[in-house]
Amino acid sequence: MRIAKCMSRLGTETAFEVLARAKALEAQGREIIHLEIGEPDFDTPANVVEAGVKALRAGYTHYSPSPGIAELRTEIARHVAATRHIDVSADQVVVTPGAKPIMFFSILALCEPGDEVVYPNPGFPIYESMISFAGATPVPAPLRESRQFRLDVDELAGLVNDRTKLIIVNSPGNPCGGVLTKRDLEAIADVARKHDALVLADEIYSRIIYEGEHHSITGFPGMPERTILLDGFSKTYAMTGWRLGYGVFPPELAPLITRLVTNSVSCTPAFTQWAGVEALTGPQDARRRMVEEFRRRRDVLVAGLNAIPGLHCELPAGAFYAFPNVQGTGLQCRTFADRLLYEAGVATLAGTSFGKHGEGFVRLSYANSVENLQKALDRIDTLVRKLRV
Ligand code: PLP
């Protein structure tokens, strides 16, 4: 079969592959602690589920407008305006099945051979995959442990030039949990303006934050017109399986993204969108409880990792991932992650699943109970001690 060349440039997300390997071990009777997958282990809040069911019963089971139903676009515009302190009109909002298509469609709409895109590394693997797929050149901006995994803005300035079409920022970040400060964002905004680059601000973890507060790059002068803001419901409201995300676009870009929606998925299921309206406008206590529980787990996990000789873990300021340095084990991170899975029964992801600058680290998702995290820590400790003798 003669497959299109661009397919050889399309990457993937290792989390799904490790999940499959962990499930295969479970099928053989092994007990595995799952710290590999990036989704909250909480139920979608009951009021949100009810709104979805009500919409199904009311007949919202047909095609709906490609950019999203007016009610949800209006609520998203209101929510983004209030949380980012900017003016947003509902026309700028495009709703998609999950937030991932926002990065897919934005990169497709903007990037072509000859363009460069600067993206965080280690970072969400789909950035690099989509940049390469579109034929543009991926330019990794390293995230370093010594800077609590915040982008080094001086280094970034050296990576951006007049060929740079897009700069991707992700704060709070996956996989490291780093959170950019207001000053970091201001410096990134200056670089973007200087080189007339657009910014894709992936703010999917904006409401899962433990230290300081979330700042958006859209808040700086001249930035709303050059920023695509990506956010969604998957993480904030434990709605990964509903598939509901959105982008807020500069006005001239929104109709083009809508055309990509029409050409690919047609629309996002309307009943899911009604659940989204309830998530944004209904009570927020379930979300707050979830974040507090994540904080408790983070503290247990990070303290436990730092107590294991040979490991070191920065305290992540947001998201729900720990990204410990495992260089002290003397193993490459992929080998360490494999041994953790096969010998210790703990599923994690090698740092290199998130790009070459992830070597020396593994990602642990703390979307699991404190009891299981304690058990995982004991198992990791046993393996690391075995490696040291
Ligand atoms: N952006 C980042 C940084 C993520 O980690 C994820 C999901 O893991 C997404 C976007 C996509 O989220 P969704 O499940 O809504 O497509």
PDB file of N, CA and C in Angstrom, residues 51-144:
ATOM      1  N   ALA A  51     -27.363  17.039  33.581  1.00  0.00           N
ATOM      2  CA  ALA A  51     -27.620  17.970  32.468  1.00  0.00           C
ATOM      3  C   ALA A  51     -27.445  17.258  31.134  1.00  0.00           C
ATOM      4  N   GLY A  52     -26.448  16.375  31.042  1.00  0.00           N
ATOM      5  CA  GLY A  52     -26.223  15.617  29.807  1.00  0.00           C
ATOM      6  C   GLY A  52     -27.385  14.665  29.534  1.00  0.00           C
ATOM      7  N   VAL A  53     -27.829  13.963  30.581  1.00  0.00           N
ATOM      8  CA  VAL A  53     -28.939  13.005  30.447  1.00  0.00           C
ATOM      9  C   VAL A  53     -30.223  13.746  30.055  1.00  0.00           C
ATOM     10  N   LYS A  54     -30.435  14.871  30.704  1.00  0.00           N
ATOM     11  CA  LYS A  54     -31.632  15.674  30.414  1.00  0.00           C
ATOM     12  C   LYS A  54     -31.634  16.112  28.938  1.00  0.00           C
ATOM     13  N   ALA A  55     -30.461  16.504  28.458  1.00  0.00           N
ATOM     14  CA  ALA A  55     -30.353  16.949  27.062  1.00  0.00           C
ATOM     15  C   ALA A  55     -30.618  15.777  26.105  1.00  0.00           C
ATOM     16  N   LEU A  56     -30.125  14.592  26.462  1.00  0.00           N
ATOM     17  CA  LEU A  56     -30.396  13.399  25.632  1.00  0.00           C
ATOM     18  C   LEU A  56     -31.902  13.152  25.558  1.00  0.00           C
ATOM     19  N   ARG A  57     -32.547  13.221  26.748  1.00  0.00           N
ATOM     20  CA  ARG A  57     -33.999  12.968  26.797  1.00  0.00           C
ATOM     21  C   ARG A  57     -34.772  14.043  26.042  1.00  0.00           C
ATOM     22  N   ALA A  58     -34.208  15.245  26.016  1.00  0.00           N
ATOM     23  CA  ALA A  58     -34.903  16.348  25.338  1.00  0.00           C
ATOM     24  C   ALA A  58     -34.666  16.316  23.827  1.00  0.00           C
ATOM     25  N   GLY A  59     -33.918  15.325  23.362  1.00  0.00           N
ATOM     26  CA  GLY A  59     -33.769  15.159  21.910  1.00  0.00           C
ATOM     27  C   GLY A  59     -32.544  15.804  21.300  1.00  0.00           C
ATOM     28  N   TYR A  60     -31.562  16.170  22.148  1.00  0.00           N
ATOM     29  CA  TYR A  60     -30.333  16.762  21.584  1.00  0.00           C
ATOM     30  C   TYR A  60     -29.410  15.644  21.081  1.00  0.00           C
ATOM     31  N   THR A  61     -29.889  14.929  20.085  1.00  0.00           N
ATOM     32  CA  THR A  61     -29.173  13.757  19.575  1.00  0.00           C
ATOM     33  C   THR A  61     -28.902  13.901  18.071  1.00  0.00           C
ATOM     34  N   HIS A  62     -28.951  15.137  17.589  1.00  0.00           N
ATOM     35  CA  HIS A  62     -28.781  15.375  16.150  1.00  0.00           C
ATOM     36  C   HIS A  62     -27.552  16.242  15.885  1.00  0.00           C
ATOM     37  N   TYR A  63     -27.300  16.499  14.605  1.00  0.00           N
ATOM     38  CA  TYR A  63     -26.229  17.444  14.261  1.00  0.00           C
ATOM     39  C   TYR A  63     -26.518  18.792  14.938  1.00  0.00           C
ATOM     40  N   SER A  64     -25.444  19.501  15.199  1.00  0.00           N
ATOM     41  CA  SER A  64     -25.603  20.854  15.771  1.00  0.00           C
ATOM     42  C   SER A  64     -24.574  21.756  15.072  1.00  0.00           C
ATOM     43  N   PRO A  65     -24.603  23.059  15.324  1.00  0.00           N
ATOM     44  CA  PRO A  65     -23.700  23.962  14.584  1.00  0.00           C
ATOM     45  C   PRO A  65     -22.217  23.580  14.760  1.00  0.00           C
ATOM     46  N   SER A  66     -21.442  23.661  13.683  1.00  0.00           N
ATOM     47  CA  SER A  66     -20.016  23.255  13.740  1.00  0.00           C
ATOM     48  C   SER A  66     -19.216  23.969  14.834  1.00  0.00           C
ATOM     49  N   PRO A  67     -19.378  25.274  15.037  1.00  0.00           N
ATOM     50  CA  PRO A  67     -18.529  25.908  16.065  1.00  0.00           C
ATOM     51  C   PRO A  67     -19.052  25.703  17.486  1.00  0.00           C
ATOM     52  N   GLY A  68     -20.179  25.014  17.639  1.00  0.00           N
ATOM     53  CA  GLY A  68     -20.741  24.799  18.977  1.00  0.00           C
ATOM     54  C   GLY A  68     -22.099  25.450  19.115  1.00  0.00           C
ATOM     55  N   ILE A  69     -22.884  25.001  20.097  1.00  0.00           N
ATOM     56  CA  ILE A  69     -24.210  25.609  20.305  1.00  0.00           C
ATOM     57  C   ILE A  69     -24.019  27.010  20.906  1.00  0.00           C
ATOM     58  N   ALA A  70     -24.928  27.901  20.548  1.00  0.00           N
ATOM     59  CA  ALA A  70     -24.771  29.309  20.958  1.00  0.00           C
ATOM     60  C   ALA A  70     -24.682  29.439  22.476  1.00  0.00           C
ATOM     61  N   GLU A  71     -25.481  28.630  23.196  1.00  0.00           N
ATOM     62  CA  GLU A  71     -25.511  28.756  24.664  1.00  0.00           C
ATOM     63  C   GLU A  71     -24.143  28.464  25.278  1.00  0.00           C
ATOM     64  N   LEU A  72     -23.492  27.412  24.771  1.00  0.00           N
ATOM     65  CA  LEU A  72     -22.179  27.075  25.349  1.00  0.00           C
ATOM     66  C   LEU A  72     -21.123  28.102  24.918  1.00  0.00           C
ATOM     67  N   ARG A  73     -21.152  28.511  23.666  1.00  0.00           N
ATOM     68  CA  ARG A  73     -20.154  29.501  23.216  1.00  0.00           C
ATOM     69  C   ARG A  73     -20.279  30.795  24.036  1.00  0.00           C
ATOM     70  N   THR A  74     -21.520  31.160  24.339  1.00  0.00           N
ATOM     71  CA  THR A  74     -21.727  32.373  25.142  1.00  0.00           C
ATOM     72  C   THR A  74     -21.169  32.188  26.553  1.00  0.00           C
ATOM     73  N   GLU A  75     -21.441  31.025  27.151  1.00  0.00           N
ATOM     74  CA  GLU A  75     -20.946  30.799  28.522  1.00  0.00           C
ATOM     75  C   GLU A  75     -19.429  30.717  28.542  1.00  0.00           C
ATOM     76  N   ILE A  76     -18.834  30.103  27.518  1.00  0.00           N
ATOM     77  CA  ILE A  76     -17.366  30.017  27.458  1.00  0.00           C
ATOM     78  C   ILE A  76     -16.781  31.430  27.329  1.00  0.00           C
ATOM     79  N   ALA A  77     -17.376  32.235  26.447  1.00  0.00           N
ATOM     80  CA  ALA A  77     -16.868  33.609  26.264  1.00  0.00           C
ATOM     81  C   ALA A  77     -16.929  34.359  27.597  1.00  0.00           C
ATOM     82  N   ARG A  78     -18.035  34.177  28.319  1.00  0.00           N
ATOM     83  CA  ARG A  78     -18.204  34.854  29.606  1.00  0.00           C
ATOM     84  C   ARG A  78     -17.140  34.368  30.608  1.00  0.00           C
ATOM     85  N   HIS A  79     -16.959  33.037  30.636  1.00  0.00           N
ATOM     86  CA  HIS A  79     -16.013  32.436  31.575  1.00  0.00           C
ATOM     87  C   HIS A  79     -14.579  32.884  31.274  1.00  0.00           C
ATOM     88  N   VAL A  80     -14.212  32.862  30.006  1.00  0.00           N
ATOM     89  CA  VAL A  80     -12.833  33.239  29.638  1.00  0.00           C
ATOM     90  C   VAL A  80     -12.612  34.733  29.908  1.00  0.00           C
ATOM     91  N   ALA A  81     -13.617  35.551  29.606  1.00  0.00           N
ATOM     92  CA  ALA A  81     -13.480  36.991  29.867  1.00  0.00           C
ATOM     93  C   ALA A  81     -13.273  37.232  31.367  1.00  0.00           C
ATOM     94  N   ALA A  82     -14.015  36.498  32.197  1.00  0.00           N
ATOM     95  CA  ALA A  82     -13.929  36.723  33.645  1.00  0.00           C
ATOM     96  C   ALA A  82     -12.619  36.188  34.224  1.00  0.00           C
ATOM     97  N   THR A  83     -12.136  35.045  33.723  1.00  0.00           N
ATOM     98  CA  THR A  83     -10.944  34.451  34.335  1.00  0.00           C
ATOM     99  C   THR A  83      -9.646  35.016  33.754  1.00  0.00           C
ATOM    100  N   ARG A  84      -9.679  35.511  32.519  1.00  0.00           N
ATOM    101  CA  ARG A  84      -8.447  36.041  31.908  1.00  0.00           C
ATOM    102  C   ARG A  84      -8.469  37.567  31.809  1.00  0.00           C
ATOM    103  N   HIS A  85      -9.550  38.170  32.259  1.00  0.00           N
ATOM    104  CA  HIS A  85      -9.663  39.639  32.280  1.00  0.00           C
ATOM    105  C   HIS A  85      -9.434  40.246  30.896  1.00  0.00           C
ATOM    106  N   ILE A  86     -10.109  39.677  29.896  1.00  0.00           N
ATOM    107  CA  ILE A  86     -10.022  40.213  28.533  1.00  0.00           C
ATOM    108  C   ILE A  86     -11.436  40.259  27.939  1.00  0.00           C
ATOM    109  N   ASP A  87     -11.591  40.967  26.839  1.00  0.00           N
ATOM    110  CA  ASP A  87     -12.879  40.967  26.136  1.00  0.00           C
ATOM    111  C   ASP A  87     -12.913  39.753  25.215  1.00  0.00           C
ATOM    112  N   VAL A  88     -13.991  38.983  25.289  1.00  0.00           N
ATOM    113  CA  VAL A  88     -14.129  37.828  24.393  1.00  0.00           C
ATOM    114  C   VAL A  88     -15.558  37.819  23.868  1.00  0.00           C
ATOM    115  N   SER A  89     -15.704  37.613  22.556  1.00  0.00           N
ATOM    116  CA  SER A  89     -17.055  37.484  22.026  1.00  0.00           C
ATOM    117  C   SER A  89     -17.304  36.011  21.686  1.00  0.00           C
ATOM    118  N   ALA A  90     -18.557  35.593  21.746  1.00  0.00           N
ATOM    119  CA  ALA A  90     -18.902  34.186  21.485  1.00  0.00           C
ATOM    120  C   ALA A  90     -18.453  33.761  20.082  1.00  0.00           C
ATOM    121  N   ASP A  91     -18.370  34.711  19.141  1.00  0.00           N
ATOM    122  CA  ASP A  91     -17.930  34.386  17.773  1.00  0.00           C
ATOM    123  C   ASP A  91     -16.483  33.887  17.713  1.00  0.00           C
ATOM    124  N   GLN A  92     -15.717  34.223  18.729  1.00  0.00           N
ATOM    125  CA  GLN A  92     -14.303  33.803  18.742  1.00  0.00           C
ATOM    126  C   GLN A  92     -14.130  32.379  19.278  1.00  0.00           C
ATOM    127  N   VAL A  93     -15.208  31.815  19.820  1.00  0.00           N
ATOM    128  CA  VAL A  93     -15.126  30.508  20.483  1.00  0.00           C
ATOM    129  C   VAL A  93     -15.493  29.398  19.494  1.00  0.00           C
ATOM    130  N   VAL A  94     -14.643  28.365  19.416  1.00  0.00           N
ATOM    131  CA  VAL A  94     -14.980  27.168  18.639  1.00  0.00           C
ATOM    132  C   VAL A  94     -14.904  25.965  19.588  1.00  0.00           C
ATOM    133  N   VAL A  95     -15.998  25.219  19.650  1.00  0.00           N
ATOM    134  CA  VAL A  95     -16.102  24.053  20.541  1.00  0.00           C
ATOM    135  C   VAL A  95     -15.746  22.808  19.721  1.00  0.00           C
ATOM    136  N   THR A  96     -14.969  21.899  20.347  1.00  0.00           N
ATOM    137  CA  THR A  96     -14.552  20.677  19.628  1.00  0.00           C
ATOM    138  C   THR A  96     -14.702  19.450  20.544  1.00  0.00           C
ATOM    139  N   PRO A  97     -14.696  18.248  19.942  1.00  0.00           N
ATOM    140  CA  PRO A  97     -14.753  17.037  20.780  1.00  0.00           C
ATOM    141  C   PRO A  97     -13.409  16.820  21.485  1.00  0.00           C
ATOM    142  N   GLY A  98     -13.277  17.336  22.685  1.00  0.00           N
ATOM    143  CA  GLY A  98     -11.994  17.360  23.403  1.00  0.00           C
ATOM    144  C   GLY A  98     -11.203  18.570  22.950  1.00  0.00           C
ATOM    145  N   ALA A  99     -10.159  18.902  23.725  1.00  0.00           N
ATOM    146  CA  ALA A  99      -9.356  20.079  23.376  1.00  0.00           C
ATOM    147  C   ALA A  99      -8.280  19.742  22.352  1.00  0.00           C
ATOM    148  N   LYS A 100      -7.961  18.462  22.222  1.00  0.00           N
ATOM    149  CA  LYS A 100      -6.882  18.064  21.306  1.00  0.00           C
ATOM    150  C   LYS A 100      -7.104  18.582  19.883  1.00  0.00           C
ATOM    151  N   PRO A 101      -8.336  18.509  19.330  1.00  0.00           N
ATOM    152  CA  PRO A 101      -8.514  19.028  17.976  1.00  0.00           C
ATOM    153  C   PRO A 101      -8.173  20.510  17.837  1.00  0.00           C
ATOM    154  N   ILE A 102      -8.207  21.258  18.940  1.00  0.00           N
ATOM    155  CA  ILE A 102      -7.850  22.688  18.849  1.00  0.00           C
ATOM    156  C   ILE A 102      -6.386  22.820  18.438  1.00  0.00           C
ATOM    157  N   MET A 103      -5.514  21.965  19.025  1.00  0.00           N
ATOM    158  CA  MET A 103      -4.102  22.063  18.600  1.00  0.00           C
ATOM    159  C   MET A 103      -3.929  21.521  17.185  1.00  0.00           C
ATOM    160  N   PHE A 104      -4.629  20.441  16.881  1.00  0.00           N
ATOM    161  CA  PHE A 104      -4.573  19.836  15.551  1.00  0.00           C
ATOM    162  C   PHE A 104      -5.014  20.866  14.489  1.00  0.00           C
ATOM    163  N   PHE A 105      -6.180  21.422  14.683  1.00  0.00           N
ATOM    164  CA  PHE A 105      -6.731  22.346  13.676  1.00  0.00           C
ATOM    165  C   PHE A 105      -5.927  23.653  13.603  1.00  0.00           C
ATOM    166  N   SER A 106      -5.479  24.139  14.744  1.00  0.00           N
ATOM    167  CA  SER A 106      -4.734  25.411  14.725  1.00  0.00           C
ATOM    168  C   SER A 106      -3.435  25.241  13.960  1.00  0.00           C
ATOM    169  N   ILE A 107      -2.730  24.139  14.230  1.00  0.00           N
ATOM    170  CA  ILE A 107      -1.447  23.913  13.554  1.00  0.00           C
ATOM    171  C   ILE A 107      -1.683  23.673  12.061  1.00  0.00           C
ATOM    172  N   LEU A 108      -2.720  22.918  11.716  1.00  0.00           N
ATOM    173  CA  LEU A 108      -3.040  22.696  10.295  1.00  0.00           C
ATOM    174  C   LEU A 108      -3.367  24.002   9.586  1.00  0.00           C
ATOM    175  N   ALA A 109      -4.100  24.861  10.277  1.00  0.00           N
ATOM    176  CA  ALA A 109      -4.540  26.110   9.652  1.00  0.00           C
ATOM    177  C   ALA A 109      -3.393  27.109   9.486  1.00  0.00           C
ATOM    178  N   LEU A 110      -2.364  26.999  10.339  1.00  0.00           N
ATOM    179  CA  LEU A 110      -1.332  28.041  10.351  1.00  0.00           C
ATOM    180  C   LEU A 110       0.017  27.627   9.779  1.00  0.00           C
ATOM    181  N   CYS A 111       0.374  26.344   9.903  1.00  0.00           N
ATOM    182  CA  CYS A 111       1.773  25.969   9.698  1.00  0.00           C
ATOM    183  C   CYS A 111       1.986  25.167   8.428  1.00  0.00           C
ATOM    184  N   GLU A 112       3.081  25.458   7.753  1.00  0.00           N
ATOM    185  CA  GLU A 112       3.417  24.745   6.519  1.00  0.00           C
ATOM    186  C   GLU A 112       4.937  24.700   6.388  1.00  0.00           C
ATOM    187  N   PRO A 113       5.445  23.943   5.380  1.00  0.00           N
ATOM    188  CA  PRO A 113       6.893  23.848   5.228  1.00  0.00           C
ATOM    189  C   PRO A 113       7.532  25.246   5.172  1.00  0.00           C
ATOM    190  N   GLY A 114       8.654  25.376   5.892  1.00  0.00           N
ATOM    191  CA  GLY A 114       9.328  26.683   5.969  1.00  0.00           C
ATOM    192  C   GLY A 114       9.029  27.401   7.273  1.00  0.00           C
ATOM    193  N   ASP A 115       7.907  27.057   7.892  1.00  0.00           N
ATOM    194  CA  ASP A 115       7.562  27.679   9.183  1.00  0.00           C
ATOM    195  C   ASP A 115       8.244  26.922  10.317  1.00  0.00           C
ATOM    196  N   GLU A 116       8.549  27.647  11.368  1.00  0.00           N
ATOM    197  CA  GLU A 116       9.075  27.003  12.582  1.00  0.00           C
ATOM    198  C   GLU A 116       8.067  27.182  13.711  1.00  0.00           C
ATOM    199  N   VAL A 117       7.989  26.156  14.546  1.00  0.00           N
ATOM    200  CA  VAL A 117       7.108  26.240  15.715  1.00  0.00           C
ATOM    201  C   VAL A 117       7.912  25.872  16.955  1.00  0.00           C
ATOM    202  N   VAL A 118       7.943  26.770  17.913  1.00  0.00           N
ATOM    203  CA  VAL A 118       8.667  26.537  19.163  1.00  0.00           C
ATOM    204  C   VAL A 118       7.684  25.936  20.160  1.00  0.00           C
ATOM    205  N   TYR A 119       8.105  24.837  20.797  1.00  0.00           N
ATOM    206  CA  TYR A 119       7.176  24.131  21.693  1.00  0.00           C
ATOM    207  C   TYR A 119       7.946  23.594  22.897  1.00  0.00           C
ATOM    208  N   PRO A 120       7.267  23.404  24.035  1.00  0.00           N
ATOM    209  CA  PRO A 120       7.967  22.942  25.237  1.00  0.00           C
ATOM    210  C   PRO A 120       8.374  21.476  25.137  1.00  0.00           C
ATOM    211  N   ASN A 121       9.599  21.178  25.639  1.00  0.00           N
ATOM    212  CA  ASN A 121      10.124  19.813  25.584  1.00  0.00           C
ATOM    213  C   ASN A 121      10.927  19.571  26.860  1.00  0.00           C
ATOM    214  N   PRO A 122      10.536  18.635  27.745  1.00  0.00           N
ATOM    215  CA  PRO A 122       9.416  17.718  27.604  1.00  0.00           C
ATOM    216  C   PRO A 122       8.068  18.444  27.603  1.00  0.00           C
ATOM    217  N   GLY A 123       7.178  17.941  26.740  1.00  0.00           N
ATOM    218  CA  GLY A 123       5.858  18.552  26.625  1.00  0.00           C
ATOM    219  C   GLY A 123       4.859  17.542  26.081  1.00  0.00           C
ATOM    220  N   PHE A 124       3.631  17.974  25.956  1.00  0.00           N
ATOM    221  CA  PHE A 124       2.573  17.107  25.444  1.00  0.00           C
ATOM    222  C   PHE A 124       2.996  16.614  24.041  1.00  0.00           C
ATOM    223  N   PRO A 125       3.077  15.286  23.835  1.00  0.00           N
ATOM    224  CA  PRO A 125       3.709  14.771  22.604  1.00  0.00           C
ATOM    225  C   PRO A 125       3.005  15.154  21.309  1.00  0.00           C
ATOM    226  N   ILE A 126       1.747  15.516  21.418  1.00  0.00           N
ATOM    227  CA  ILE A 126       0.978  15.820  20.214  1.00  0.00           C
ATOM    228  C   ILE A 126       1.459  17.130  19.558  1.00  0.00           C
ATOM    229  N   TYR A 127       2.085  18.018  20.337  1.00  0.00           N
ATOM    230  CA  TYR A 127       2.580  19.260  19.712  1.00  0.00           C
ATOM    231  C   TYR A 127       3.577  18.914  18.602  1.00  0.00           C
ATOM    232  N   GLU A 128       4.628  18.160  18.992  1.00  0.00           N
ATOM    233  CA  GLU A 128       5.693  17.855  18.028  1.00  0.00           C
ATOM    234  C   GLU A 128       5.139  17.040  16.862  1.00  0.00           C
ATOM    235  N   SER A 129       4.262  16.096  17.190  1.00  0.00           N
ATOM    236  CA  SER A 129       3.663  15.240  16.175  1.00  0.00           C
ATOM    237  C   SER A 129       2.916  16.074  15.130  1.00  0.00           C
ATOM    238  N   MET A 130       2.106  17.001  15.581  1.00  0.00           N
ATOM    239  CA  MET A 130       1.292  17.802  14.659  1.00  0.00           C
ATOM    240  C   MET A 130       2.117  18.810  13.865  1.00  0.00           C
ATOM    241  N   ILE A 131       3.140  19.361  14.517  1.00  0.00           N
ATOM    242  CA  ILE A 131       4.002  20.321  13.806  1.00  0.00           C
ATOM    243  C   ILE A 131       4.674  19.591  12.636  1.00  0.00           C
ATOM    244  N   SER A 132       5.208  18.395  12.912  1.00  0.00           N
ATOM    245  CA  SER A 132       5.898  17.627  11.864  1.00  0.00           C
ATOM    246  C   SER A 132       4.910  17.192  10.797  1.00  0.00           C
ATOM    247  N   PHE A 133       3.742  16.756  11.206  1.00  0.00           N
ATOM    248  CA  PHE A 133       2.722  16.300  10.256  1.00  0.00           C
ATOM    249  C   PHE A 133       2.378  17.418   9.263  1.00  0.00           C
ATOM    250  N   ALA A 134       2.287  18.630   9.778  1.00  0.00           N
ATOM    251  CA  ALA A 134       1.941  19.771   8.922  1.00  0.00           C
ATOM    252  C   ALA A 134       3.104  20.175   8.016  1.00  0.00           C
ATOM    253  N   GLY A 135       4.292  19.578   8.217  1.00  0.00           N
ATOM    254  CA  GLY A 135       5.441  19.878   7.362  1.00  0.00           C
ATOM    255  C   GLY A 135       6.272  21.041   7.883  1.00  0.00           C
ATOM    256  N   ALA A 136       5.903  21.595   9.031  1.00  0.00           N
ATOM    257  CA  ALA A 136       6.685  22.688   9.620  1.00  0.00           C
ATOM    258  C   ALA A 136       7.840  22.098  10.431  1.00  0.00           C
ATOM    259  N   THR A 137       8.726  22.966  10.913  1.00  0.00           N
ATOM    260  CA  THR A 137       9.903  22.498  11.657  1.00  0.00           C
ATOM    261  C   THR A 137       9.675  22.671  13.156  1.00  0.00           C
ATOM    262  N   PRO A 138       9.714  21.553  13.912  1.00  0.00           N
ATOM    263  CA  PRO A 138       9.555  21.678  15.362  1.00  0.00           C
ATOM    264  C   PRO A 138      10.849  22.173  16.011  1.00  0.00           C
ATOM    265  N   VAL A 139      10.768  23.194  16.829  1.00  0.00           N
ATOM    266  CA  VAL A 139      11.941  23.742  17.528  1.00  0.00           C
ATOM    267  C   VAL A 139      11.701  23.585  19.028  1.00  0.00           C
ATOM    268  N   PRO A 140      12.369  22.585  19.662  1.00  0.00           N
ATOM    269  CA  PRO A 140      12.088  22.339  21.073  1.00  0.00           C
ATOM    270  C   PRO A 140      12.662  23.410  21.988  1.00  0.00           C
ATOM    271  N   ALA A 141      11.870  23.870  22.934  1.00  0.00           N
ATOM    272  CA  ALA A 141      12.355  24.775  23.986  1.00  0.00           C
ATOM    273  C   ALA A 141      12.452  23.933  25.263  1.00  0.00           C
ATOM    274  N   PRO A 142      13.693  23.672  25.727  1.00  0.00           N
ATOM    275  CA  PRO A 142      13.848  22.757  26.867  1.00  0.00           C
ATOM    276  C   PRO A 142      13.241  23.296  28.159  1.00  0.00           C
ATOM    277  N   LEU A 143      12.597  22.424  28.906  1.00  0.00           N
ATOM    278  CA  LEU A 143      12.126  22.763  30.257  1.00  0.00           C
ATOM    279  C   LEU A 143      13.082  22.066  31.224  1.00  0.00           C
ATOM    280  N   ARG A 144      13.639  22.827  32.162  1.00  0.00           N
ATOM    281  CA  ARG A 144      14.663  22.252  33.029  1.00  0.00           C
ATOM    282  C   ARG A 144      14.220  22.209  34.477  1.00  0.00           C
TER     283      ARG A 144
END
